[in-house]
Amino acid sequence: MTRVWKWNRPVTVREVLEDLQQERSIAYTTVMTVLDNLHQKGWVRREAEGRAYRYEAVSTRAAYAAALMNDAWSQSDNPAAALVAFFGMMSEEQRQALRDAVRIVRVPETPEAPQAPQAPQAPREENPGSEGEATGR
């Protein structure tokens, strides 16, 4: 997935293979099998292009990381303690990123103050003068 996210566009097995071969020796069939497995698991979508496929990530790396964090946090029996421990592990750069993220999604910490009640309005007549006509006055 790292290579598919890195390209940030639909990629072929050949492109991923050539990228990986810059670091290590790896077979075409290995890359093809891994991408096919990712497709079967729903991590990538693919579209036929000639005799090959182009693979594209279904979600972003950030969305994947967020889902992992949410899953881990939701499994905690003490979510507040889990967050405190997590924040304690963060570097200063990560804490700054957290502060920036909180500013972006700023959620009110207290419920909004109730609005002042409006003065009742006097009922309006729908068709002035129609009452007299209806009663024959």
PDB file of C-alpha atoms in Angstrom:
ATOM      1  CA  MET A   1       0.000   0.000   0.000  1.00  0.00           C
ATOM      2  CA  THR A   2       2.874   2.363   0.717  1.00  0.00           C
ATOM      3  CA  ARG A   3       3.898   2.309  -2.950  1.00  0.00           C
ATOM      4  CA  VAL A   4       0.345   2.780  -4.213  1.00  0.00           C
ATOM      5  CA  TRP A   5      -0.159   5.738  -1.841  1.00  0.00           C
ATOM      6  CA  LYS A   6       3.232   7.160  -2.843  1.00  0.00           C
ATOM      7  CA  TRP A   7       2.242   7.355  -6.527  1.00  0.00           C
ATOM      8  CA  ASN A   8      -1.136   8.927  -5.658  1.00  0.00           C
ATOM      9  CA  ARG A   9      -2.601   7.774  -8.983  1.00  0.00           C
ATOM     10  CA  PRO A  10      -3.552   4.459 -10.590  1.00  0.00           C
ATOM     11  CA  VAL A  11      -0.405   2.325 -11.041  1.00  0.00           C
ATOM     12  CA  THR A  12       0.497  -0.860 -12.887  1.00  0.00           C
ATOM     13  CA  VAL A  13       2.262  -3.878 -11.456  1.00  0.00           C
ATOM     14  CA  ARG A  14       5.258  -2.963 -13.647  1.00  0.00           C
ATOM     15  CA  GLU A  15       5.499   0.546 -12.144  1.00  0.00           C
ATOM     16  CA  VAL A  16       5.373  -0.765  -8.588  1.00  0.00           C
ATOM     17  CA  LEU A  17       7.892  -3.488  -9.476  1.00  0.00           C
ATOM     18  CA  GLU A  18      10.376  -1.008 -10.939  1.00  0.00           C
ATOM     19  CA  ASP A  19       9.986   1.235  -7.897  1.00  0.00           C
ATOM     20  CA  LEU A  20      10.601  -1.662  -5.487  1.00  0.00           C
ATOM     21  CA  GLN A  21      13.559  -2.976  -7.494  1.00  0.00           C
ATOM     22  CA  GLN A  22      15.457   0.214  -6.715  1.00  0.00           C
ATOM     23  CA  GLU A  23      15.757  -1.114  -3.160  1.00  0.00           C
ATOM     24  CA  ARG A  24      15.708  -4.917  -3.522  1.00  0.00           C
ATOM     25  CA  SER A  25      15.282  -7.793  -5.913  1.00  0.00           C
ATOM     26  CA  ILE A  26      11.655  -8.844  -6.235  1.00  0.00           C
ATOM     27  CA  ALA A  27       9.689 -10.873  -8.776  1.00  0.00           C
ATOM     28  CA  TYR A  28       6.916  -9.481 -10.990  1.00  0.00           C
ATOM     29  CA  THR A  29       4.591 -12.281  -9.850  1.00  0.00           C
ATOM     30  CA  THR A  30       5.142 -11.359  -6.190  1.00  0.00           C
ATOM     31  CA  VAL A  31       4.054  -7.757  -6.799  1.00  0.00           C
ATOM     32  CA  MET A  32       1.125  -8.946  -8.923  1.00  0.00           C
ATOM     33  CA  THR A  33      -0.010 -11.361  -6.174  1.00  0.00           C
ATOM     34  CA  VAL A  34       0.215  -8.696  -3.471  1.00  0.00           C
ATOM     35  CA  LEU A  35      -1.779  -6.175  -5.527  1.00  0.00           C
ATOM     36  CA  ASP A  36      -4.363  -8.854  -6.346  1.00  0.00           C
ATOM     37  CA  ASN A  37      -4.660  -9.690  -2.626  1.00  0.00           C
ATOM     38  CA  LEU A  38      -5.108  -5.996  -1.810  1.00  0.00           C
ATOM     39  CA  HIS A  39      -7.844  -5.851  -4.450  1.00  0.00           C
ATOM     40  CA  GLN A  40      -9.579  -8.930  -3.011  1.00  0.00           C
ATOM     41  CA  LYS A  41      -9.510  -7.322   0.464  1.00  0.00           C
ATOM     42  CA  GLY A  42     -10.983  -4.077  -0.854  1.00  0.00           C
ATOM     43  CA  TRP A  43      -7.912  -1.918  -0.250  1.00  0.00           C
ATOM     44  CA  VAL A  44      -7.442  -1.059  -3.928  1.00  0.00           C
ATOM     45  CA  ARG A  45      -9.710  -0.886  -6.947  1.00  0.00           C
ATOM     46  CA  ARG A  46      -8.479  -1.885 -10.347  1.00  0.00           C
ATOM     47  CA  GLU A  47      -9.331  -1.081 -13.917  1.00  0.00           C
ATOM     48  CA  ALA A  48      -8.254  -3.096 -16.932  1.00  0.00           C
ATOM     49  CA  GLU A  49      -5.844  -1.414 -19.304  1.00  0.00           C
ATOM     50  CA  GLY A  50      -5.012  -3.697 -22.198  1.00  0.00           C
ATOM     51  CA  ARG A  51      -3.734  -6.972 -20.741  1.00  0.00           C
ATOM     52  CA  ALA A  52      -2.808  -5.365 -17.413  1.00  0.00           C
ATOM     53  CA  TYR A  53      -4.600  -3.610 -14.560  1.00  0.00           C
ATOM     54  CA  ARG A  54      -4.136  -0.183 -13.048  1.00  0.00           C
ATOM     55  CA  TYR A  55      -4.523  -0.239  -9.264  1.00  0.00           C
ATOM     56  CA  GLU A  56      -5.679   2.702  -7.166  1.00  0.00           C
ATOM     57  CA  ALA A  57      -6.011   3.065  -3.385  1.00  0.00           C
ATOM     58  CA  VAL A  58      -9.586   3.075  -2.106  1.00  0.00           C
ATOM     59  CA  SER A  59      -8.714   5.453   0.756  1.00  0.00           C
ATOM     60  CA  THR A  60      -5.900   7.786   1.636  1.00  0.00           C
ATOM     61  CA  ARG A  61      -3.049   6.884   3.936  1.00  0.00           C
ATOM     62  CA  ALA A  62      -4.329   9.506   6.401  1.00  0.00           C
ATOM     63  CA  ALA A  63      -7.810   7.938   6.431  1.00  0.00           C
ATOM     64  CA  TYR A  64      -6.262   4.514   7.013  1.00  0.00           C
ATOM     65  CA  ALA A  65      -4.162   5.818   9.934  1.00  0.00           C
ATOM     66  CA  ALA A  66      -7.211   7.555  11.417  1.00  0.00           C
ATOM     67  CA  ALA A  67      -9.248   4.337  11.191  1.00  0.00           C
ATOM     68  CA  LEU A  68      -6.474   2.409  12.964  1.00  0.00           C
ATOM     69  CA  MET A  69      -6.288   4.987  15.754  1.00  0.00           C
ATOM     70  CA  ASN A  70     -10.072   5.049  16.124  1.00  0.00           C
ATOM     71  CA  ASP A  71     -10.251   1.261  16.250  1.00  0.00           C
ATOM     72  CA  ALA A  72      -7.529   1.015  18.890  1.00  0.00           C
ATOM     73  CA  TRP A  73      -9.056   3.805  20.963  1.00  0.00           C
ATOM     74  CA  SER A  74     -12.582   2.373  20.808  1.00  0.00           C
ATOM     75  CA  GLN A  75     -11.333  -0.978  22.135  1.00  0.00           C
ATOM     76  CA  SER A  76      -9.916   0.611  25.294  1.00  0.00           C
ATOM     77  CA  ASP A  77     -11.775   0.086  28.561  1.00  0.00           C
ATOM     78  CA  ASN A  78     -10.593   3.572  29.598  1.00  0.00           C
ATOM     79  CA  PRO A  79     -10.517   5.860  26.546  1.00  0.00           C
ATOM     80  CA  ALA A  80      -9.326   8.910  28.519  1.00  0.00           C
ATOM     81  CA  ALA A  81      -6.341   7.003  29.935  1.00  0.00           C
ATOM     82  CA  ALA A  82      -5.540   5.634  26.489  1.00  0.00           C
ATOM     83  CA  LEU A  83      -5.475   9.170  25.071  1.00  0.00           C
ATOM     84  CA  VAL A  84      -3.265  10.425  27.904  1.00  0.00           C
ATOM     85  CA  ALA A  85      -0.825   7.564  27.298  1.00  0.00           C
ATOM     86  CA  PHE A  86      -0.904   8.179  23.539  1.00  0.00           C
ATOM     87  CA  PHE A  87      -0.282  11.915  23.930  1.00  0.00           C
ATOM     88  CA  GLY A  88       2.596  11.108  26.304  1.00  0.00           C
ATOM     89  CA  MET A  89       4.292   9.124  23.517  1.00  0.00           C
ATOM     90  CA  MET A  90       4.103  11.992  21.037  1.00  0.00           C
ATOM     91  CA  SER A  91       7.069  14.029  19.913  1.00  0.00           C
ATOM     92  CA  GLU A  92       6.903  17.816  20.060  1.00  0.00           C
ATOM     93  CA  GLU A  93       6.246  17.885  16.298  1.00  0.00           C
ATOM     94  CA  GLN A  94       3.348  15.455  16.724  1.00  0.00           C
ATOM     95  CA  ARG A  95       1.908  17.545  19.575  1.00  0.00           C
ATOM     96  CA  GLN A  96       2.067  20.624  17.337  1.00  0.00           C
ATOM     97  CA  ALA A  97       0.286  18.696  14.568  1.00  0.00           C
ATOM     98  CA  LEU A  98      -2.370  17.720  17.132  1.00  0.00           C
ATOM     99  CA  ARG A  99      -2.823  21.359  18.195  1.00  0.00           C
ATOM    100  CA  ASP A 100      -3.155  22.372  14.534  1.00  0.00           C
ATOM    101  CA  ALA A 101      -5.717  19.617  13.918  1.00  0.00           C
ATOM    102  CA  VAL A 102      -7.768  20.640  16.965  1.00  0.00           C
ATOM    103  CA  ARG A 103      -7.838  24.234  15.687  1.00  0.00           C
ATOM    104  CA  ILE A 104      -9.096  23.005  12.316  1.00  0.00           C
ATOM    105  CA  VAL A 105     -11.938  20.922  13.748  1.00  0.00           C
ATOM    106  CA  ARG A 106     -12.658  23.166  16.726  1.00  0.00           C
ATOM    107  CA  VAL A 107     -15.724  21.770  18.460  1.00  0.00           C
ATOM    108  CA  PRO A 108     -17.515  23.786  21.145  1.00  0.00           C
ATOM    109  CA  GLU A 109     -16.481  22.489  24.563  1.00  0.00           C
ATOM    110  CA  THR A 110     -19.736  23.555  26.188  1.00  0.00           C
ATOM    111  CA  PRO A 111     -23.263  23.397  24.849  1.00  0.00           C
ATOM    112  CA  GLU A 112     -24.375  26.544  23.087  1.00  0.00           C
ATOM    113  CA  ALA A 113     -26.135  29.065  25.304  1.00  0.00           C
ATOM    114  CA  PRO A 114     -29.893  28.927  24.833  1.00  0.00           C
ATOM    115  CA  GLN A 115     -31.279  31.713  22.733  1.00  0.00           C
ATOM    116  CA  ALA A 116     -33.478  34.312  24.424  1.00  0.00           C
ATOM    117  CA  PRO A 117     -37.147  33.469  23.992  1.00  0.00           C
ATOM    118  CA  GLN A 118     -38.930  35.544  21.412  1.00  0.00           C
ATOM    119  CA  ALA A 119     -41.965  37.582  22.383  1.00  0.00           C
ATOM    120  CA  PRO A 120     -45.184  35.946  21.228  1.00  0.00           C
ATOM    121  CA  GLN A 121     -46.740  37.574  18.210  1.00  0.00           C
ATOM    122  CA  ALA A 122     -50.394  38.479  18.024  1.00  0.00           C
ATOM    123  CA  PRO A 123     -52.339  36.216  15.696  1.00  0.00           C
ATOM    124  CA  ARG A 124     -52.907  37.724  12.296  1.00  0.00           C
ATOM    125  CA  GLU A 125     -56.196  37.639  10.534  1.00  0.00           C
ATOM    126  CA  GLU A 126     -55.858  35.754   7.297  1.00  0.00           C
ATOM    127  CA  ASN A 127     -58.444  37.731   5.365  1.00  0.00           C
ATOM    128  CA  PRO A 128     -59.720  40.826   7.167  1.00  0.00           C
ATOM    129  CA  GLY A 129     -63.382  41.485   6.577  1.00  0.00           C
ATOM    130  CA  SER A 130     -64.192  37.971   5.514  1.00  0.00           C
ATOM    131  CA  GLU A 131     -65.778  37.177   8.859  1.00  0.00           C
ATOM    132  CA  GLY A 132     -68.539  39.750   8.321  1.00  0.00           C
ATOM    133  CA  GLU A 133     -69.256  38.388   4.894  1.00  0.00           C
ATOM    134  CA  ALA A 134     -69.471  34.836   6.163  1.00  0.00           C
ATOM    135  CA  THR A 135     -71.974  35.703   8.913  1.00  0.00           C
ATOM    136  CA  GLY A 136     -74.018  37.987   6.792  1.00  0.00           C
ATOM    137  CA  ARG A 137     -73.209  41.120   8.732  1.00  0.00           C
TER     138      ARG A 137
END
